[in-house]
XYZ file of C-alpha atoms in Angstrom:
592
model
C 0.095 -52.932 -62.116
C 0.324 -56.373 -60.108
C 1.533 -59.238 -62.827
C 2.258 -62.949 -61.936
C 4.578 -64.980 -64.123
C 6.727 -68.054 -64.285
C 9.868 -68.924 -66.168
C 7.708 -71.944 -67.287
C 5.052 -70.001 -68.557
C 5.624 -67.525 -71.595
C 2.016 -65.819 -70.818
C 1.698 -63.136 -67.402
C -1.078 -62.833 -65.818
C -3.000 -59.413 -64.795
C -3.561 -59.966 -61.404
C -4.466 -55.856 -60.344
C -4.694 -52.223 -62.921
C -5.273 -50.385 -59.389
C -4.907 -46.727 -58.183
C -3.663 -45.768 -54.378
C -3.950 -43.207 -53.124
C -2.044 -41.649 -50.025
C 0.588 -43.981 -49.638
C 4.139 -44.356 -51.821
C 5.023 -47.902 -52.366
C 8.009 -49.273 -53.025
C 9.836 -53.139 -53.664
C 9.793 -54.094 -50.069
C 5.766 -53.667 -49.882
C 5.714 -56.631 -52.813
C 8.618 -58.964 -51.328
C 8.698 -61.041 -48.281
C 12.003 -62.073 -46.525
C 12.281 -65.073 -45.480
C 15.756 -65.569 -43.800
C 18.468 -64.073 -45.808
C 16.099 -64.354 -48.591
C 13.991 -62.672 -50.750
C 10.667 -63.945 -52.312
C 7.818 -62.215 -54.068
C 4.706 -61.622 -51.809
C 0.935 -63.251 -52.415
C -0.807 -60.395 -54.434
C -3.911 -60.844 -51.715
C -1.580 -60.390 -48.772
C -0.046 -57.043 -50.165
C -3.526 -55.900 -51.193
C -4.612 -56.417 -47.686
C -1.845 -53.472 -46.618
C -2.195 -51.322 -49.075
C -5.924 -51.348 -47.790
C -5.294 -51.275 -44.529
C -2.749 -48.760 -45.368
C -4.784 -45.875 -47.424
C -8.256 -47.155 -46.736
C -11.165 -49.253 -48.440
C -11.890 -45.849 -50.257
C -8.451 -44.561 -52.060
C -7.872 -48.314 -53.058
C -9.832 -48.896 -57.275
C -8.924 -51.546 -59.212
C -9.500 -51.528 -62.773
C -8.085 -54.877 -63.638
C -10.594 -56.030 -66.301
C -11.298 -52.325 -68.037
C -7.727 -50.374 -68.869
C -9.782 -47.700 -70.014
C -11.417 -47.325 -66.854
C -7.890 -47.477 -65.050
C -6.403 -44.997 -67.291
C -9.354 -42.864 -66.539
C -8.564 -42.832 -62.659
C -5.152 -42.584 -62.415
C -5.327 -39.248 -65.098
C -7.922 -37.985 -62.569
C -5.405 -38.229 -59.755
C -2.535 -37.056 -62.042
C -4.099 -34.061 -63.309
C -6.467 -32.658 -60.881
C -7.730 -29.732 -62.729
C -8.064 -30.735 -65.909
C -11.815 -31.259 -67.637
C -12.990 -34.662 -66.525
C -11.670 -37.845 -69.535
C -14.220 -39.530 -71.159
C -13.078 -42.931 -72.960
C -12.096 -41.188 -76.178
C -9.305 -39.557 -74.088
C -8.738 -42.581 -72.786
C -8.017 -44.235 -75.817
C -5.835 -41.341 -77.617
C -3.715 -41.415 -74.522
C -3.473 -45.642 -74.753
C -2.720 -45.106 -78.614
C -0.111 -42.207 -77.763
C 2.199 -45.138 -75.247
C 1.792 -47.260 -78.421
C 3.028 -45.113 -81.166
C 5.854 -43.996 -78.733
C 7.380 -47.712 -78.275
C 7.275 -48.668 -81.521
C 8.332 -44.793 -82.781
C 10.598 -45.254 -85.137
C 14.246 -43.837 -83.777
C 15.828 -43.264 -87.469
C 13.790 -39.906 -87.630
C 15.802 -36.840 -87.937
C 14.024 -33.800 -85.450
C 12.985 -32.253 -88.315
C 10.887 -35.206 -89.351
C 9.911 -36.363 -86.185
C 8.383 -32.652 -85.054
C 7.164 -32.974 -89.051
C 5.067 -36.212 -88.963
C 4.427 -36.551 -85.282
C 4.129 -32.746 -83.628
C 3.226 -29.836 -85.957
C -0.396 -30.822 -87.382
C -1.546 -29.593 -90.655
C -4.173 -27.896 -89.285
C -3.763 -24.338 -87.367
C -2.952 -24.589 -83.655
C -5.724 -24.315 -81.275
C -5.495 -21.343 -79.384
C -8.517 -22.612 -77.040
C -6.642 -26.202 -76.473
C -3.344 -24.288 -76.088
C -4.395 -22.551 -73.220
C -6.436 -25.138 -71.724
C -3.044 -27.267 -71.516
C -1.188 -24.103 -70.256
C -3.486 -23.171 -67.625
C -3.730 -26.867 -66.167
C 0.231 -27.077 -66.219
C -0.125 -23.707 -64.099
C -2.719 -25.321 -61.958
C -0.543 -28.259 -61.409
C 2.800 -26.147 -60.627
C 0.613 -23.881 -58.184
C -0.551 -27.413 -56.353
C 2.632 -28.889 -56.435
C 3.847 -25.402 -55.185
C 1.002 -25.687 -52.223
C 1.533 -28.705 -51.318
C 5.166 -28.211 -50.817
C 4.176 -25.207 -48.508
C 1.474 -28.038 -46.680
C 4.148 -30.205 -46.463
C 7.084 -27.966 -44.895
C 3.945 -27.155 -42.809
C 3.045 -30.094 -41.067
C 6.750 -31.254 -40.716
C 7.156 -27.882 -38.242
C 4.102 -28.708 -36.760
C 5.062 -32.598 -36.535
C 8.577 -30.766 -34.711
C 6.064 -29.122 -32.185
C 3.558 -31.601 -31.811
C 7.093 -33.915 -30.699
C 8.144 -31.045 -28.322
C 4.913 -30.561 -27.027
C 4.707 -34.683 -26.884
C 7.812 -34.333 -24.825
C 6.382 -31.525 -22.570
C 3.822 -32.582 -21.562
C 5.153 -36.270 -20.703
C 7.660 -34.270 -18.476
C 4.464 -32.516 -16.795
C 2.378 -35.045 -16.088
C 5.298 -36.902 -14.769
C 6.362 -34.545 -12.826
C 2.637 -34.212 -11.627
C 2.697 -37.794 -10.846
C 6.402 -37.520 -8.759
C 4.695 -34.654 -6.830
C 1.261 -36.458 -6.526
C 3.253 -40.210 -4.964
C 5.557 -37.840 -3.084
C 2.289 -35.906 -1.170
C 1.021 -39.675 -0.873
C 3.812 -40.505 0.665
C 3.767 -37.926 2.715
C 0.733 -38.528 3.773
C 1.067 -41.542 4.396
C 4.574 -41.443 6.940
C 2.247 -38.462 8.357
C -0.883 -40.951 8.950
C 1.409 -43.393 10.424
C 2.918 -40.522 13.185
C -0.820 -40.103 14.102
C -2.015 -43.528 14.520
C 0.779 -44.248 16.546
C 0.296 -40.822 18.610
C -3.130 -42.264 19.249
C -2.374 -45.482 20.325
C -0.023 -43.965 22.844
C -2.527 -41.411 24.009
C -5.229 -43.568 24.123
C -2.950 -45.537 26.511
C -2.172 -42.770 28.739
C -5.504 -41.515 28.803
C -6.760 -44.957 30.061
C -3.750 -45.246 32.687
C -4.831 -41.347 33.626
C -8.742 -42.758 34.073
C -7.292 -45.462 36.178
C -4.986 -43.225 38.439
C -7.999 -40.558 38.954
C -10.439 -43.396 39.700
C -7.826 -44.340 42.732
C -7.452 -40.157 43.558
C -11.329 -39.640 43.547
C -11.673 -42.810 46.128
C -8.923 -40.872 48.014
C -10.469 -37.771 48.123
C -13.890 -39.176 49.470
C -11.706 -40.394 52.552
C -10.313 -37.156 53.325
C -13.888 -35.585 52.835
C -15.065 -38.125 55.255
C -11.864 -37.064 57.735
C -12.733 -33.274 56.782
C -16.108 -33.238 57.713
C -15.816 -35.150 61.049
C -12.942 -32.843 61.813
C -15.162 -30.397 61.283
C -17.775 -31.552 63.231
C -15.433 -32.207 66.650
C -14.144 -28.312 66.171
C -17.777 -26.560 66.124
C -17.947 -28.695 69.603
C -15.168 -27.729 70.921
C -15.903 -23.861 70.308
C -18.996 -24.297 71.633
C -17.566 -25.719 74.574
C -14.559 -23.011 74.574
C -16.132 -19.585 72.815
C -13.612 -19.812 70.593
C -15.337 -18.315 67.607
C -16.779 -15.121 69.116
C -12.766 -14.658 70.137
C -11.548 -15.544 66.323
C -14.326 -12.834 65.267
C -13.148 -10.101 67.962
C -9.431 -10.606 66.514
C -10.383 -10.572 62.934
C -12.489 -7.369 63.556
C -9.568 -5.600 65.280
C -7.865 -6.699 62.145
C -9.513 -5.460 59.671
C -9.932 -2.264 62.034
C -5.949 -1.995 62.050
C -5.589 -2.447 58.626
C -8.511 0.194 57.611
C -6.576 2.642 59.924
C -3.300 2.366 58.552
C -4.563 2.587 54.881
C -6.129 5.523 55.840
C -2.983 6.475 57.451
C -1.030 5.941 54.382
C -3.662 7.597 52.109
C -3.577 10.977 54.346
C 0.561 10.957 54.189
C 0.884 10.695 50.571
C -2.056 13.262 49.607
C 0.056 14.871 52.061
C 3.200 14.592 50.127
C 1.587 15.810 46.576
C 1.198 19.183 48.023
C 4.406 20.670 47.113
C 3.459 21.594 43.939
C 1.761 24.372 45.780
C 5.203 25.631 47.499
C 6.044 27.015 43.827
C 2.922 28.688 43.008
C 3.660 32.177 44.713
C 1.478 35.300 42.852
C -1.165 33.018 41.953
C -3.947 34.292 45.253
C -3.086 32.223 48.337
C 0.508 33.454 49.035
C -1.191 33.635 52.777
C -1.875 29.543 52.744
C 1.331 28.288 50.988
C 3.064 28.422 54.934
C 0.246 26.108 56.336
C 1.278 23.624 53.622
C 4.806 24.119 53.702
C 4.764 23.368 57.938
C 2.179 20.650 57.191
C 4.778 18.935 54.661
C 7.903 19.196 56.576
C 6.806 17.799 59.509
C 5.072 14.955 57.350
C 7.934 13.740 55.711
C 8.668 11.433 58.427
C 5.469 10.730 59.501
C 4.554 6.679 60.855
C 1.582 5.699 62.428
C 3.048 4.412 65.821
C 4.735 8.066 66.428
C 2.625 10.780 65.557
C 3.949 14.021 67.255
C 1.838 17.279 68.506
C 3.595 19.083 66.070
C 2.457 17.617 63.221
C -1.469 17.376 64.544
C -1.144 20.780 65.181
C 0.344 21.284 61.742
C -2.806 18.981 59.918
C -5.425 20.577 62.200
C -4.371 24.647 61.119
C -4.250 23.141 57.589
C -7.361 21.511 57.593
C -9.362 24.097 59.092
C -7.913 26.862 56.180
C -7.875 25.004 53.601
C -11.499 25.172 52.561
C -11.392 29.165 52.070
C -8.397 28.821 49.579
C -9.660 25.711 47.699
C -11.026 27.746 45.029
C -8.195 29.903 44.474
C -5.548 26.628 43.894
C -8.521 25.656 41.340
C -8.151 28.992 39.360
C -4.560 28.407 39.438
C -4.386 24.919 38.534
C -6.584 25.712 35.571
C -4.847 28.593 34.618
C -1.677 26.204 34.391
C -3.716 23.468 32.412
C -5.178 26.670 29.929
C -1.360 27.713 29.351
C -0.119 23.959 28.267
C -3.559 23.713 26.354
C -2.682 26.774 24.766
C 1.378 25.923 24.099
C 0.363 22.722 22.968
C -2.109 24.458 20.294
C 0.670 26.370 18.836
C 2.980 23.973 18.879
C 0.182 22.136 16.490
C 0.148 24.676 14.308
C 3.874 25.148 13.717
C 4.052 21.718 13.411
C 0.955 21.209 10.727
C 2.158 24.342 8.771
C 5.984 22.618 8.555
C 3.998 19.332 7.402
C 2.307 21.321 4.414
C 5.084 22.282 3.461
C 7.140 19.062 3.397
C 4.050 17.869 1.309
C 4.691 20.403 -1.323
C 2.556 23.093 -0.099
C 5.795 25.721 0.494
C 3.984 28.172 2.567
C 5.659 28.252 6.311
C 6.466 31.124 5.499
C 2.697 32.659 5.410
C 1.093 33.928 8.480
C -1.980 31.444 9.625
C -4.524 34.180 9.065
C -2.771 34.521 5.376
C -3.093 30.670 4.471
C -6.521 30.433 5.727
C -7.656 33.288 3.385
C -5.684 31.734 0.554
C -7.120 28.230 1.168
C -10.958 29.537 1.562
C -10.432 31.231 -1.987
C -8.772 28.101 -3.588
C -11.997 26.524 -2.274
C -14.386 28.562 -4.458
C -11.968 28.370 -7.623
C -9.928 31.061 -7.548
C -6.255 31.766 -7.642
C -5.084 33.433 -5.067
C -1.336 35.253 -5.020
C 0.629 36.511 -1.915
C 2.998 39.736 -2.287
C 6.148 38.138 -1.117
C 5.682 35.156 -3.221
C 5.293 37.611 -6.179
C 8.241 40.283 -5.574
C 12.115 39.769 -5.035
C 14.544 42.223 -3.545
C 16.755 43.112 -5.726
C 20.176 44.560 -3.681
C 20.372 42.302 -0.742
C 21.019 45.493 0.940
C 18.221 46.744 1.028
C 16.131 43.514 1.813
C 15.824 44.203 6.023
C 14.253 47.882 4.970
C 12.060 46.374 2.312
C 10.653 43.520 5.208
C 10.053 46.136 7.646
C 8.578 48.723 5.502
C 6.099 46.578 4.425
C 5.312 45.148 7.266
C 2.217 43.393 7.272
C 1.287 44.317 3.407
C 3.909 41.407 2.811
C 0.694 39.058 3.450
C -1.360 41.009 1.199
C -3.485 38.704 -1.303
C -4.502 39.210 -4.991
C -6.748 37.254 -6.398
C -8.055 38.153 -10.241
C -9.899 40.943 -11.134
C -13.504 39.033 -12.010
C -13.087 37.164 -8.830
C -12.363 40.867 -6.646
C -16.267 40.906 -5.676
C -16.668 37.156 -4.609
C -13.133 36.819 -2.226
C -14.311 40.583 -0.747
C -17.392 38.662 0.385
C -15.403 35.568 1.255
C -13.497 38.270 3.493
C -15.863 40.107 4.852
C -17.894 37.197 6.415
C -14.608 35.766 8.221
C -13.414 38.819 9.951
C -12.432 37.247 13.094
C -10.472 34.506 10.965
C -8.831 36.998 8.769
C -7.480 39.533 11.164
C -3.741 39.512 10.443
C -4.011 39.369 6.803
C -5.066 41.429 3.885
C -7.043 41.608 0.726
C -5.718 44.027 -2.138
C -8.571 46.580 -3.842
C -7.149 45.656 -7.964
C -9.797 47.659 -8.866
C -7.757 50.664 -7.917
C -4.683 49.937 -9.059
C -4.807 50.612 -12.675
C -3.641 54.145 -12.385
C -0.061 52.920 -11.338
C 1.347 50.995 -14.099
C 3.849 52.919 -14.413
C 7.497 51.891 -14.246
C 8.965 53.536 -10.832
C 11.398 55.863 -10.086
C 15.251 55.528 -10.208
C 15.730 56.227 -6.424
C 12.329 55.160 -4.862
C 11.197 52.847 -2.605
C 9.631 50.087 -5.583
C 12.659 50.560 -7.631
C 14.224 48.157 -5.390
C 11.724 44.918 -6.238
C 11.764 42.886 -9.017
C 8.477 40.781 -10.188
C 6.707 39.535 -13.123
C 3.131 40.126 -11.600
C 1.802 44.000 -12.829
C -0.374 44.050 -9.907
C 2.156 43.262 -6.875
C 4.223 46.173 -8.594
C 1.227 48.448 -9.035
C 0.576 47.766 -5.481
C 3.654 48.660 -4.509
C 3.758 51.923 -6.488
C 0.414 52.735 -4.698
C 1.283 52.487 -1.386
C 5.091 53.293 -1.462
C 5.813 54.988 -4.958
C 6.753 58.588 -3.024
C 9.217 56.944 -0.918
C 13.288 57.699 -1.469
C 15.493 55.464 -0.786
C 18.620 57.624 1.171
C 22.088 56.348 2.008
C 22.953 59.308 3.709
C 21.159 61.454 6.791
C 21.677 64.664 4.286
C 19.015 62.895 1.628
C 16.822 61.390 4.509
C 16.376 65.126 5.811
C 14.792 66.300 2.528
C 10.869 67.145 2.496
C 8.720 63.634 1.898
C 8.653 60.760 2.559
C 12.005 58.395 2.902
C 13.889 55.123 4.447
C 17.081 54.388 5.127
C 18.866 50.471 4.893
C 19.365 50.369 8.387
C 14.975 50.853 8.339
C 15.190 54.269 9.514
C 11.728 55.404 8.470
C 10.333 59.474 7.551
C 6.398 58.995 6.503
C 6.479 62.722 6.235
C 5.370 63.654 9.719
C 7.005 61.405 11.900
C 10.462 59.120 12.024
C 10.376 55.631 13.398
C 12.618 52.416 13.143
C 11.103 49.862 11.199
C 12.475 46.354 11.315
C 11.797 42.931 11.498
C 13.611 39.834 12.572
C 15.786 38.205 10.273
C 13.983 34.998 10.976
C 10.718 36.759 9.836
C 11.795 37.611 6.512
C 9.729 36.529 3.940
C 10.359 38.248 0.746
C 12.135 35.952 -1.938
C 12.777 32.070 -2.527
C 15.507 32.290 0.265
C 14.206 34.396 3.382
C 11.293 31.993 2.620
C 13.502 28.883 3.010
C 15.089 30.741 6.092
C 11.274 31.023 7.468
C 10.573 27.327 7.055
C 13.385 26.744 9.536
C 13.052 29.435 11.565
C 9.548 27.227 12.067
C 11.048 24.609 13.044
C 13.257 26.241 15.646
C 9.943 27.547 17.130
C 8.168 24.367 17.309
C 11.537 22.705 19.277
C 11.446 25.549 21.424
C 7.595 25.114 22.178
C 8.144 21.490 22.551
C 10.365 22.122 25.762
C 8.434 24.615 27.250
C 5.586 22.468 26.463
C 7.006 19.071 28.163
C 7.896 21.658 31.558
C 4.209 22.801 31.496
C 2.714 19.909 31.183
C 5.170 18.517 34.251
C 3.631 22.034 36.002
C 0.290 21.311 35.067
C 0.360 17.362 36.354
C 1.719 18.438 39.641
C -0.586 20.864 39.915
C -3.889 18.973 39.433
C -1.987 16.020 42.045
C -1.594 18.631 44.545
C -5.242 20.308 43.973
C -6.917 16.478 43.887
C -4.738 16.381 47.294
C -5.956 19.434 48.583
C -9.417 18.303 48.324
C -8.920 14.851 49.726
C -7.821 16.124 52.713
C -10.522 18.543 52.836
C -13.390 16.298 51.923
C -12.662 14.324 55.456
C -10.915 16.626 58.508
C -12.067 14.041 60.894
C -9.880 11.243 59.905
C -7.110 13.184 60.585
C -3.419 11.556 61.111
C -3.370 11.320 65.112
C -6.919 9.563 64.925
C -5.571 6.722 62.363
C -3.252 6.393 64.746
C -5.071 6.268 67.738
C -7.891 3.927 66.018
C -4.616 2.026 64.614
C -3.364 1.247 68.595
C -6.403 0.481 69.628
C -6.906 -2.184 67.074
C -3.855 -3.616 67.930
C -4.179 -3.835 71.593
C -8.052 -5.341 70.960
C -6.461 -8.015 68.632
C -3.625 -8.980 70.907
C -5.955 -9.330 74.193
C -7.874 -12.047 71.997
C -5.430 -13.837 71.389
C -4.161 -13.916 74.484
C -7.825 -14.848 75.600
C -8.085 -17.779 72.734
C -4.628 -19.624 73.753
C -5.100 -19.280 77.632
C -8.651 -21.700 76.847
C -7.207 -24.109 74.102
C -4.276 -24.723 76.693
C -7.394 -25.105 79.031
């Protein structure tokens, strides 16, 4: 409520019953300070900010109807209780009343007697009314409080982000007047660049202006110069001498390239010197003769030796032309053929370092394996199924089997297909093997104490059943007494009795293949192979580039007998002496 009253006056006045909403006001919004002192504010003034303050529409003033401002404020205070009508009003105006004038003298018992407990019963429907609306206002004091603590973190971030993003767009701004600037100190360099260029560009016009009226002058000198020395060879001959000495020139000069050109074709034949079994042993003394005596050929000293040597080479040549050519190409086949290999040494080595362990497989063998991968089956190698089991015996067991060590299983619903598969590439598939399973069944059993299989060990049925098949009658013997009995037997050394007839099997140690580590021993064994093939390819292909020099030679000096060394030189002399006597000729009539 807004009163006025003076000391004078025993009477107030009701200047505002209002309700605001929003806003908490306290002493200072109703006092103004003037100086150290304190005054009470004009009613209208502090109306004005609480207006301005909460708005024209949380601002009601009831000053001439209490019931009406005891109605508003109750519908602010309790929120969730049944709208008031003006008997609620009134109870609740009559209710302040009794309480100030209640009278305090009043034990509990009387006061809860006369002014709580009614006569009547409680009501149960009123009861819960006012218990539910104290609930409701506990549960929105209890969310506000949670709307409160709310926005106050979010007023915390709202600051920080406030604070961020001043610090951006400054920084933005620093960035922005330090690219300006820049730009600007940049602009400045280029202007001024331009000035000076433009200044040089005009002095450069001016100086070539002066050069160009130059040049006309000398033009002008030029061409009159020119003009008095057609006279004077017309007067003199002079020209038809200058033409004579620049034909016997260019004569001299065509004879001693020609000259060169024969001497080092000549020189590129001693390739051939080497080439002795390969069908013109009876030729390779021409060519040696020719080459000696060329090795210190010139063009002003060409002896009868060496046209005698040119002119018996020349003139046999031709019949052994096409022998050097089968030679040469025989030379260029072998390095074709060394460099293949070496290929496939190296591109086996390279499938294995890319997790494809299978240097140890014959070419024919991985082929085969990779064709049946290709139609979706599984194909298995014997020695990547089988180990030796006494190290002992491991040379015997490599040589005995021999090529069956490349022998490839596949499954026994895929037998048909691969047999097609292997059948079609016979001329691929010549060094490898494809195993019959279909045959096999009748050796399952487990082999002999003594024989030949008893020596492998291997998870795969079929590599053992294989084995059994083709080697299940073999002994193994440690002594000549036991290799002498009737049937077959082999010995660790790879002494070998197939019944009928004794042989030494064996096989490198380098060729082993049988077991995780004779394969490892294989993949380097590769490896030493393709070093190997790389020298003898690198002196091949030296062989094979000196031989196609000297054949190329050979034909050069074939394709043209006529221009043979003494008649460069001749045509060289000649040249010479017709360039000198013009010359001679030319000065005698300019001193003239």
């Amino acid at each position: 409520m807004a009163l006025e009253a003076r000391k004078s006056d025993s009477k107030e006045t009701v200047l505002a019953l209002f309700v605001a909403v929003g806003s908490i006001l306290t002493a200072k919004d109703f006092i103004e300070c003037k100086g150290a002192q304190q005054f009470p504010a004009q009613w209208e003034d502090v109306r004005a900010r609480i207006v301005s303050a909460v708005g024209e529409a949380n601002f009601v003033n009831h000053r001439d109807r209490a019931g009406d401002y005891v109605r508003e404020y109750m519908r602010h205070l309790v929120p969730h209780a049944p709208l008031f009508g003006e008997q609620n009003a009134s109870a609740l105006q009559k209710s302040i009343v009794n309480a100030m004038t209640l009278d305090h003298n009043q034990t509990a018992t009387q006061f809860v007697r006369d002014y709580i407990l009614e006569d009547s019963r409680i009501g149960i429907k009123e009861l819960r009314e006012s218990i539910q609306t104290y609930r409701n206002i506990s549960e929105t004091i209890r969310k506000m409080r949670e709307k409160l603590d709310a926005l106050k973190a979010l007023r915390a971030i709202l600051t920080s982000l406030e604070e961020t993003l001043e610090t951006r767009f400054r920084e933005e701004w620093i960035a922005k007047r330090a690219s300006w600037l820049a730009a600007r100190a940049t602009n400045r360099d280029l202007r001024a660049r331009l000035r000076n260029e433009v200044a040089q560009l005009d002095a450069a016009t001016a100086e070539l202006a002066d050069i160009d009226e130059d040049v006309k002058a000398i033009d002008k000198e030029i061409e009159r110069l020119t003009t008095a020395i057609a006279e004077h060879d017309a007067k003199t001959g002079r020209k038809e001498l200058s033409q004579t000495v620049a034909v016997a020139e260019q004569a001299a000069q065509r004879a001693l390239s020609e000259f060169r050109s024969r001497v080092e074709s000549i020189r590129r034949l001693p390739p051939l010197l080497a080439m002795y079994g390969c069908g013109f042993d009876a030729f390779i003394p021409a060519v040696e003769r020719l080459v000696g005596d060329a090795k210190a050929a010139e063009i002003g000293a060409v002896s009868d030796g060496l046209s005698a040597a040119e002119e018996a080479f020349v003139s046999a040549a031709p019949a052994w032309l096409a022998k050097v050519d089968e030679a040469r190409q025989a030379i260029i086949a072998e390095a074709s053929r060394l460099r293949a290999q070496r290929g496939e040494l190296l591109e086996r080595i390279r499938q294995h370092d890319s997790g494809v362990a299978r240097a140890h497989l014959e070419p024919d063998t991985e082929r085969l394996c990779h064709r049946l991968r290709q139609k979706g089956m599984a194909p298995r190698v014997l020695c990547e199924l089988i180990e030796v089991a006494d190290p002992e015996w491991a040379g015997a067991a490599e040589a005995l089997l021999g090529r069956d060590r490349d022998a490839v299983f596949v499954d026994r619903p895929d037998i048909g297909a691969a047999t097609s598969i292997f059948k079609d590439g016979r001329r691929e598939f010549r060094h490898t093997s494809l195993v019959s399973l279909n045959k096999l069944e009748q050796f399952r059993a487990k082999p002999d104490r003594g024989t030949f299989p008893s020596i492998f060990r291997t998870d795969d049925p079929d590599a053992l059943s294989f084995i059994m098949r083709r080697y299940g009658s073999v002994r193994l013997a440690d002594t000549l007494e036991q290799f002498n009995k009737p049937g077959r037997a082999v010995m660790k050394d790879g002494l070998y009795d197939d019944g009928l007839v004794r042989t030494h099997r064996s096989v490198d140690p380098s060729q082993h293949k049988i077991g995780k580590a004779a394969q490892a021993n294989a993949l380097r064994a590769l490896q030493d192979q393709a070093d190997a093939l790389e020298d003898v390819l690198a002196q091949k292909a030296r062989e094979a580039e000196a031989a196609d020099g000297a054949f190329l030679a050979l034909k050069s000096l074939c394709a043209d007998g006529s221009a043979s060394l003494k008649a460069c030189a001749v045509a060289f002399c000649t040249a010479q002496a017709d360039r000198g006597a013009g010359k001679i000729v030319g000065a005698g009539r300019s001193r003239r």
